[in-house]
Amino acid sequence: MHSTPDQTVSLRDLRGRPVILAFYPADWSPVCGDQMALYNEILPEFQRFGAELLGISVDGVWCHLAFAQNRRLHFPLLADFEPKGAVARRYGVYREGDGTSERALFVLDADGIVRWSYVSPIGVNPGADGILRALEALATPRGRG
Amino acid sequence: MSRQRDAAVLALPVGERDHAHGPANAPVTLVEYGDFECPHCRRAYPIVKEVQNRLGPRLRFVFRNFPLTELHPHAQHAAEVAEAAGAQGRFWDMHDRLFERQFALADDNLIEYATDLGLDAARVARELATHTYKAKVRDDFMSGVRSGVNGTPTFFINGERHDQAWDVEPLAVAVEDAARHS
């Protein structure tokens, strides 16, 4: 899927390290420290686990580009734009009536298996504590998950 | 695979390291994670004052730093200067000054406020230049991340994240409620 107008990202390319997939309803929510801005600040902590963070919404690439520049985001935003919401549907987090995804978090392990997920009430930014706990669990020996 | 997530609770209990206003044995402790350059925190500042006035000695208020440095270029230095003022026993005076003068938070302004407040401004300048309190601010920030802080300001009432609105009424009601049930 598209991350910028001329770049694409495939989850398969990211095998070998944990991936955080952060679905959010839309770019440009009118608050400081919205979910993506918060994750931008915490990025070094995610990187300590070697994890790759991907934001994803149904906004198009040009919208993402403007949003990412405005918020100075240092991680990719993926456009689940065409066919609209296809990735969100595959993860079971598309909201039919609203035409957006849920506010949902998935942590995938190095083999691309979903090891933790959380769907937040749509109006509540879930923060990052759950993600960090999931990454810690992945980093501990297997069999405990 | 786990779909569980613990409720958002304060991961780092209030303690000696914190700046607290109000009695340690107050029935309610309100913790704010805030950013001196955040306009929403600026708006929350008089609201918290009003809640403090209403509750009086039944409330202890704690402020922890949560600077969103990618969004707010002056937030980190402002936080460090507030800590520097705290080292001279004047955290709350600087906290108030920074919110009241949020439109002017360049380094020169920060040192000027230290002078205005009668602090040893040379020491504040030195501690800012050498980032004496950078680690403290980072510890505050990470304790917030671990507690489920999801933007600024985020409030915790007796350790539980307050997910409702924080205008005077909803915040005062929630705090009063906690006071009655403690």
Coordinates of N, CA and C in Angstrom, one line a residue, chain A residues 30-33 37-38 40-42 44-45 71-72 74 114-119 124-130 132-133 136, chain B residues 1-6 8 38-40 66-72 138 141-142 145-152 161 163:
Chain A
P30 N -8.3 17.6 15.8 CA -8.0 19.0 16.3 C -7.4 19.0 17.7
V31 N -6.5 18.2 18.1 CA -5.9 18.3 19.4 C -4.4 18.2 19.3
C32 N -3.7 18.8 20.3 CA -2.3 18.6 20.4 C -2.0 17.3 20.9
G33 N -0.9 16.7 20.5 CA -0.6 15.4 21.1 C -1.7 14.4 20.7
A37 N 0.9 12.1 16.8 CA 1.9 13.0 17.4 C 2.5 12.4 18.7
L38 N 1.7 11.8 19.5 CA 2.2 11.1 20.7 C 3.2 10.0 20.3
N40 N 4.9 9.8 17.7 CA 6.1 10.4 17.1 C 7.1 10.7 18.3
E41 N 6.6 11.2 19.4 CA 7.4 11.5 20.5 C 8.0 10.3 21.2
I42 N 7.3 9.2 21.1 CA 7.7 7.9 21.8 C 8.5 7.0 20.8
P44 N 11.5 6.8 19.7 CA 12.7 6.2 20.2 C 12.5 4.9 21.1
E45 N 11.5 5.0 21.9 CA 11.2 3.8 22.8 C 10.8 2.6 21.9
R71 N 2.9 17.8 11.3 CA 3.1 17.3 12.6 C 4.6 16.8 12.7
R72 N 5.3 16.9 11.7 CA 6.7 16.5 11.7 C 6.9 15.0 12.1
H74 N 7.9 11.2 12.0 CA 9.1 10.5 11.5 C 8.8 9.0 11.3
V114 N 0.0 -11.6 14.4 CA -0.5 -10.7 15.4 C -0.4 -11.2 16.8
R115 N 0.3 -10.6 17.7 CA 0.5 -11.1 19.0 C -0.3 -10.3 20.1
W116 N -0.7 -9.1 19.7 CA -1.5 -8.2 20.6 C -2.3 -7.3 19.8
S117 N -3.5 -7.1 20.3 CA -4.3 -6.0 19.6 C -5.2 -5.4 20.6
Y118 N -5.7 -4.2 20.3 CA -6.6 -3.5 21.2 C -7.4 -2.5 20.3
V119 N -8.7 -2.5 20.5 CA -9.6 -1.6 19.9 C -10.1 -0.6 20.9
V124 N -11.4 7.9 22.3 CA -10.3 7.8 23.3 C -9.0 7.4 22.7
N125 N -8.0 8.2 22.7 CA -6.7 7.9 22.2 C -6.1 6.9 23.2
P126 N -5.7 5.7 22.7 CA -5.3 4.6 23.6 C -3.9 4.8 24.3
G127 N -3.2 5.8 23.9 CA -1.8 6.0 24.4 C -0.9 4.9 23.9
A128 N 0.2 4.7 24.6 CA 1.2 3.8 24.1 C 1.6 2.7 25.1
D129 N 1.0 2.7 26.3 CA 1.5 1.8 27.3 C 1.2 0.4 26.9
G130 N 0.1 0.1 26.3 CA -0.2 -1.3 25.9 C 0.8 -1.8 24.8
L132 N 3.9 -0.8 24.4 CA 5.2 -1.1 25.1 C 5.2 -2.4 25.8
R133 N 4.1 -2.7 26.5 CA 4.0 -3.9 27.2 C 4.0 -5.1 26.3
E136 N 7.5 -5.6 25.1 CA 8.3 -6.3 26.1 C 8.0 -7.8 26.2
Chain B
M1 N -2.8 -14.9 21.5 CA -3.0 -13.4 21.3 C -3.8 -12.8 22.3
S2 N -3.4 -11.7 22.8 CA -4.1 -11.0 23.9 C -4.9 -9.8 23.4
R3 N -6.1 -9.7 23.8 CA -6.9 -8.5 23.5 C -7.0 -7.6 24.8
Q4 N -6.4 -8.1 25.8 CA -6.6 -7.4 27.1 C -5.7 -6.2 27.2
R5 N -6.2 -5.2 28.0 CA -5.4 -4.1 28.2 C -5.8 -3.6 29.6
D6 N -4.8 -3.3 30.5 CA -5.1 -2.9 31.8 C -5.7 -1.5 31.7
A8 N -6.1 2.4 32.4 CA -5.0 3.4 32.4 C -4.9 3.9 33.9
C38 N 1.8 23.9 25.4 CA 0.5 23.4 24.9 C -0.6 24.3 25.2
P39 N -1.4 24.8 24.1 CA -2.5 25.7 24.4 C -3.6 25.1 25.2
H40 N -3.8 23.8 25.1 CA -4.8 23.1 25.9 C -4.4 23.1 27.4
F66 N 5.3 16.7 30.5 CA 5.1 15.8 29.3 C 5.3 16.7 28.0
P67 N 6.5 17.1 27.8 CA 6.7 18.0 26.7 C 6.6 17.3 25.3
L68 N 5.8 17.8 24.5 CA 5.7 17.3 23.1 C 6.7 18.1 22.2
T69 N 7.9 17.6 22.2 CA 9.0 18.5 21.7 C 8.9 18.6 20.2
E70 N 8.3 17.7 19.5 CA 8.2 17.8 18.0 C 7.2 18.8 17.6
L71 N 6.2 19.0 18.5 CA 5.2 20.0 18.2 C 5.5 21.4 18.7
H72 N 6.2 21.4 19.9 CA 6.4 22.6 20.7 C 7.9 22.8 20.9
R138 N 12.6 13.7 31.3 CA 12.4 12.5 30.6 C 11.7 11.4 31.4
F141 N 8.2 12.2 31.6 CA 7.6 11.8 30.3 C 7.3 10.3 30.2
M142 N 8.4 9.5 30.5 CA 8.2 8.1 30.4 C 7.2 7.5 31.4
V145 N 4.0 8.0 29.7 CA 3.8 7.0 28.6 C 3.3 5.7 29.2
R146 N 4.0 5.3 30.3 CA 3.7 4.0 30.9 C 2.3 4.0 31.6
S147 N 1.8 5.2 31.9 CA 0.6 5.3 32.6 C -0.6 5.5 31.6
G148 N -0.3 5.6 30.3 CA -1.4 5.7 29.3 C -1.7 7.2 29.1
V149 N -0.8 8.1 29.3 CA -1.0 9.5 28.9 C -1.2 9.5 27.4
N150 N -2.3 10.2 27.0 CA -2.6 10.1 25.6 C -2.8 11.5 25.0
G151 N -2.0 12.5 25.4 CA -2.1 13.8 24.9 C -1.9 14.7 26.1
T152 N -1.9 16.0 25.8 CA -1.7 17.0 26.9 C -2.9 18.0 26.9
R161 N -6.8 7.4 35.2 CA -6.9 8.4 34.2 C -8.3 8.9 34.0
D163 N -10.9 10.3 31.8 CA -11.1 10.3 30.3 C -12.2 11.3 29.9

